[in-house]
């Protein structure tokens, strides 16, 4: 299994990083986690075949995690995709997707796709299986607008991945990522505690309880990016590949 950071930046492109989008692939799996506004050109730049992607998991409805979907779907239509696609995310995703499609491309939500599109709501604590991928959503804390907010624990091909999504510290992160092969965790700030986001120092206090086998930091502001050379943890970069 491998995860490629198509984009690992925050909402403001700190450090020139693109919006959040992770590509996970293996022998039987090919899916995205989040699809931020810059996802489509980033996927094309990395020469990732969008037509091979079976599933897109959305953590929440902020533009840097969600607003790439209209571009992805229209590109699929124009490239004559025939492979079925599932988009799964928090409660309300079907309505939110329709709204963002109309906001960015008038009448696009009414276009009949040439491929089968299934939009699925995920419920915290209830696992769902999509082919070889089993997803368990956990609720996290990231404000009010743009929610519900979910983090994901994903099991596929004998490996387990967890992604914190955007969140302040919540005890939910311990069962989310406990013992996983790879934990992708937001580290928006270095030490300062800000509402709705996670600081690295806060995260570090709980790493022994989480006991993930590998940790990669993502969604970093300039506060953390300015310290990259001294960080004791792996930090994501756009295009970086992690095998787990």
Short mmCIF file of C-alpha atoms in Angstrom, two decimals:
data_model
loop_
_atom_site.label_atom_id
_atom_site.label_comp_id
_atom_site.label_asym_id
_atom_site.label_seq_id
_atom_site.Cartn_x
_atom_site.Cartn_y
_atom_site.Cartn_z
CA UNK A 1 0.00 0.00 0.00
CA UNK A 2 1.18 3.51 -0.69
CA UNK A 3 -0.09 6.99 0.05
CA UNK A 4 0.87 9.94 -2.12
CA UNK A 5 0.40 13.48 -0.89
CA UNK A 6 -1.24 15.10 -3.91
CA UNK A 7 -1.63 18.18 -1.71
CA UNK A 8 -0.81 18.66 1.97
CA UNK A 9 -1.23 22.38 2.55
CA UNK A 10 -3.52 24.43 4.73
CA UNK A 11 -6.36 26.57 3.41
CA UNK A 12 -3.98 29.44 2.62
CA UNK A 13 -1.32 27.54 0.68
CA UNK A 14 1.36 28.08 3.32
CA UNK A 15 4.77 27.20 1.94
CA UNK A 16 3.29 27.00 -1.55
CA UNK A 17 1.64 23.68 -0.69
CA UNK A 18 -1.56 22.66 -2.46
CA UNK A 19 -4.91 21.90 -0.84
CA UNK A 20 -5.46 18.59 0.92
CA UNK A 21 -5.76 15.51 -1.27
CA UNK A 22 -4.20 12.11 -0.59
CA UNK A 23 -4.06 9.27 -3.11
CA UNK A 24 -3.99 5.75 -1.63
CA UNK A 25 -3.35 2.75 -3.86
CA UNK A 26 -2.57 -0.93 -3.61
CA UNK A 27 -3.23 -4.19 -5.42
CA UNK A 28 -7.00 -3.90 -4.99
CA UNK A 29 -7.51 -0.33 -3.83
CA UNK A 30 -7.39 3.08 -5.46
CA UNK A 31 -8.98 6.02 -3.66
CA UNK A 32 -8.63 9.63 -2.57
CA UNK A 33 -8.97 11.14 0.87
CA UNK A 34 -10.28 14.68 0.43
CA UNK A 35 -10.36 16.61 -2.80
CA UNK A 36 -9.41 20.24 -2.18
CA UNK A 37 -9.82 22.98 -4.75
CA UNK A 38 -6.39 22.37 -6.32
CA UNK A 39 -6.73 18.58 -6.51
CA UNK A 40 -7.40 18.11 -10.23
CA UNK A 41 -4.35 19.97 -11.60
CA UNK A 42 -2.22 18.33 -8.92
CA UNK A 43 -3.44 14.86 -9.90
CA UNK A 44 -2.67 15.64 -13.53
CA UNK A 45 0.78 17.01 -12.69
CA UNK A 46 1.60 13.78 -10.85
CA UNK A 47 0.15 11.74 -13.76
CA UNK A 48 -2.29 9.90 -11.51
CA UNK A 49 -4.99 8.30 -13.64
CA UNK A 50 -8.25 9.73 -12.31
CA UNK A 51 -10.29 7.06 -14.10
CA UNK A 52 -8.71 4.35 -11.91
CA UNK A 53 -9.96 6.01 -8.71
CA UNK A 54 -12.96 4.14 -7.29
CA UNK A 55 -13.67 6.10 -4.11
CA UNK A 56 -13.29 9.64 -2.75
CA UNK A 57 -13.59 10.12 1.02
CA UNK A 58 -14.46 13.66 2.14
CA UNK A 59 -13.77 14.69 5.75
CA UNK A 60 -15.70 17.98 5.75
CA UNK A 61 -17.05 20.70 3.49
CA UNK A 62 -14.41 23.44 3.66
CA UNK A 63 -13.11 24.40 0.23
CA UNK A 64 -9.54 23.21 0.79
CA UNK A 65 -10.87 19.69 1.38
CA UNK A 66 -14.03 19.56 -0.76
CA UNK A 67 -14.09 22.17 -3.54
CA UNK A 68 -12.12 20.08 -6.02
CA UNK A 69 -15.03 17.71 -6.55
CA UNK A 70 -16.84 19.76 -9.24
CA UNK A 71 -13.65 19.93 -11.31
CA UNK A 72 -12.97 16.21 -10.78
CA UNK A 73 -16.50 15.23 -11.80
CA UNK A 74 -16.67 17.46 -14.86
CA UNK A 75 -13.24 16.27 -15.99
CA UNK A 76 -14.49 12.69 -15.62
CA UNK A 77 -17.51 13.53 -17.76
CA UNK A 78 -15.48 15.21 -20.49
CA UNK A 79 -12.88 12.42 -20.51
CA UNK A 80 -15.73 9.91 -21.01
CA UNK A 81 -15.17 8.01 -17.81
CA UNK A 82 -17.21 4.79 -17.58
CA UNK A 83 -15.87 3.32 -14.33
CA UNK A 84 -18.28 3.70 -11.36
CA UNK A 85 -17.29 6.22 -8.68
CA UNK A 86 -18.33 6.48 -5.04
CA UNK A 87 -18.07 9.71 -3.06
CA UNK A 88 -18.53 9.26 0.69
CA UNK A 89 -18.54 11.83 3.44
CA UNK A 90 -20.41 13.45 6.31
CA UNK A 91 -24.15 13.79 6.64
CA UNK A 92 -25.50 16.22 4.03
CA UNK A 93 -22.86 15.43 1.42
CA UNK A 94 -25.36 14.97 -1.41
CA UNK A 95 -26.87 18.42 -0.84
CA UNK A 96 -23.47 20.05 -0.30
CA UNK A 97 -22.11 18.52 -3.48
CA UNK A 98 -25.09 19.78 -5.46
CA UNK A 99 -24.64 23.27 -4.02
CA UNK A 100 -20.91 23.50 -4.75
CA UNK A 101 -21.46 22.18 -8.28
CA UNK A 102 -24.00 24.93 -8.94
CA UNK A 103 -21.85 27.61 -7.26
CA UNK A 104 -18.88 26.83 -9.49
CA UNK A 105 -20.57 25.65 -12.70
CA UNK A 106 -24.20 26.57 -13.29
CA UNK A 107 -26.46 23.60 -14.14
CA UNK A 108 -23.60 21.12 -13.65
CA UNK A 109 -25.38 19.33 -10.81
CA UNK A 110 -28.14 18.38 -13.24
CA UNK A 111 -25.80 16.83 -15.80
CA UNK A 112 -26.38 13.11 -16.29
CA UNK A 113 -23.00 11.43 -15.91
CA UNK A 114 -21.85 8.79 -18.35
CA UNK A 115 -20.65 6.79 -15.35
CA UNK A 116 -22.43 5.50 -12.24
CA UNK A 117 -22.01 7.95 -9.35
CA UNK A 118 -22.93 6.90 -5.83
CA UNK A 119 -22.91 9.52 -3.05
CA UNK A 120 -22.91 7.99 0.44
CA UNK A 121 -23.37 9.53 3.89
CA UNK A 122 -21.06 8.17 6.59
CA UNK A 123 -22.14 7.98 10.22
CA UNK A 124 -19.61 8.31 13.08
CA UNK A 125 -18.84 4.95 14.61
CA UNK A 126 -20.43 2.96 11.80
CA UNK A 127 -17.96 1.21 9.50
CA UNK A 128 -18.70 0.98 5.77
CA UNK A 129 -16.99 -1.25 3.26
CA UNK A 130 -16.33 -0.15 -0.31
CA UNK A 131 -14.75 -3.01 -2.23
CA UNK A 132 -11.50 -3.85 -0.45
CA UNK A 133 -11.63 -0.70 1.70
CA UNK A 134 -13.32 -0.49 5.11
CA UNK A 135 -13.82 3.01 6.50
CA UNK A 136 -14.67 3.88 10.10
CA UNK A 137 -15.55 7.57 10.68
CA UNK A 138 -14.81 9.34 13.97
CA UNK A 139 -16.22 12.76 14.95
CA UNK A 140 -13.69 15.54 15.38
CA UNK A 141 -13.84 19.22 16.39
CA UNK A 142 -13.36 21.88 13.73
CA UNK A 143 -15.99 24.55 14.36
CA UNK A 144 -19.55 24.66 13.08
CA UNK A 145 -19.72 25.85 9.47
CA UNK A 146 -18.52 23.21 7.02
CA UNK A 147 -19.42 20.22 9.16
CA UNK A 148 -20.13 17.61 10.30
CA UNK A 149 -16.42 16.95 10.69
CA UNK A 150 -15.02 13.44 10.38
CA UNK A 151 -11.66 11.73 10.78
CA UNK A 152 -11.15 8.33 9.17
CA UNK A 153 -9.62 5.01 10.09
CA UNK A 154 -9.20 2.96 6.93
CA UNK A 155 -8.44 -0.75 6.66
CA UNK A 156 -7.32 -2.16 3.31
CA UNK A 157 -5.16 -5.04 2.16
CA UNK A 158 -3.99 -5.86 5.69
CA UNK A 159 -2.88 -2.31 6.46
CA UNK A 160 -4.51 0.40 8.56
CA UNK A 161 -4.35 4.13 7.92
CA UNK A 162 -5.75 6.92 10.09
CA UNK A 163 -6.23 10.56 9.17
CA UNK A 164 -7.08 13.15 11.82
CA UNK A 165 -8.53 15.63 9.30
CA UNK A 166 -8.76 19.21 10.60
CA UNK A 167 -9.44 19.23 14.33
CA UNK A 168 -8.45 20.59 17.68
CA UNK A 169 -7.34 17.99 20.22
CA UNK A 170 -10.10 15.52 21.07
CA UNK A 171 -9.80 12.20 22.89
CA UNK A 172 -11.41 10.62 19.82
CA UNK A 173 -7.99 10.75 18.13
CA UNK A 174 -6.67 8.02 20.43
CA UNK A 175 -9.00 5.21 19.29
CA UNK A 176 -8.95 6.63 15.76
CA UNK A 177 -5.23 6.10 15.34
CA UNK A 178 -4.32 3.57 18.02
CA UNK A 179 -1.76 1.11 16.66
CA UNK A 180 -2.26 2.02 13.00
CA UNK A 181 0.42 1.44 10.40
CA UNK A 182 0.29 5.08 9.30
CA UNK A 183 -1.18 8.11 11.07
CA UNK A 184 -1.55 11.32 9.03
CA UNK A 185 -2.08 14.08 11.58
CA UNK A 186 -2.75 17.77 11.28
CA UNK A 187 -0.05 19.93 12.88
CA UNK A 188 -1.34 23.39 12.07
CA UNK A 189 0.55 25.17 14.84
CA UNK A 190 3.80 24.29 16.58
CA UNK A 191 3.01 25.11 20.20
CA UNK A 192 0.26 27.71 20.31
CA UNK A 193 -3.19 26.28 20.97
CA UNK A 194 -5.79 27.74 18.61
CA UNK A 195 -9.45 26.87 18.35
CA UNK A 196 -10.42 24.15 15.86
CA UNK A 197 -6.83 23.18 14.98
CA UNK A 198 -4.15 20.91 16.40
CA UNK A 199 -0.72 21.97 17.58
CA UNK A 200 2.26 19.67 17.31
CA UNK A 201 3.14 20.00 20.99
CA UNK A 202 -0.38 19.01 21.98
CA UNK A 203 -0.26 16.03 19.64
CA UNK A 204 3.12 14.92 21.00
CA UNK A 205 1.70 14.68 24.53
CA UNK A 206 -0.66 11.95 23.33
CA UNK A 207 1.57 10.01 20.93
CA UNK A 208 2.44 7.30 23.52
CA UNK A 209 -1.27 6.54 23.98
CA UNK A 210 -1.88 6.59 20.22
CA UNK A 211 1.05 4.26 19.56
CA UNK A 212 0.91 4.56 15.78
CA UNK A 213 3.71 2.77 13.95
CA UNK A 214 4.39 5.77 11.69
CA UNK A 215 3.41 9.43 11.88
CA UNK A 216 3.39 12.01 9.11
CA UNK A 217 2.44 15.64 9.76
CA UNK A 218 0.23 17.57 7.36
CA UNK A 219 -1.81 20.81 7.04
CA UNK A 220 1.03 22.89 8.51
CA UNK A 221 1.00 26.67 8.78
CA UNK A 222 4.09 28.83 8.39
CA UNK A 223 4.54 28.51 12.17
CA UNK A 224 5.41 24.82 11.72
CA UNK A 225 6.94 25.00 8.24
CA UNK A 226 9.59 27.42 9.53
CA UNK A 227 10.77 24.66 11.89
CA UNK A 228 10.87 21.74 9.44
CA UNK A 229 14.62 21.19 9.70
CA UNK A 230 14.40 20.65 13.46
CA UNK A 231 11.20 18.61 13.69
CA UNK A 232 11.61 15.05 15.03
CA UNK A 233 8.76 13.81 12.82
CA UNK A 234 8.27 13.23 9.11
CA UNK A 235 6.46 16.14 7.47
CA UNK A 236 4.43 15.81 4.30
CA UNK A 237 5.41 17.50 1.05
CA UNK A 238 3.35 17.71 -2.11
CA UNK A 239 4.14 14.67 -4.25
CA UNK A 240 5.73 12.69 -1.43
CA UNK A 241 5.07 8.94 -1.38
CA UNK A 242 4.83 6.87 1.81
CA UNK A 243 4.74 3.08 1.58
CA UNK A 244 3.08 1.38 4.54
#
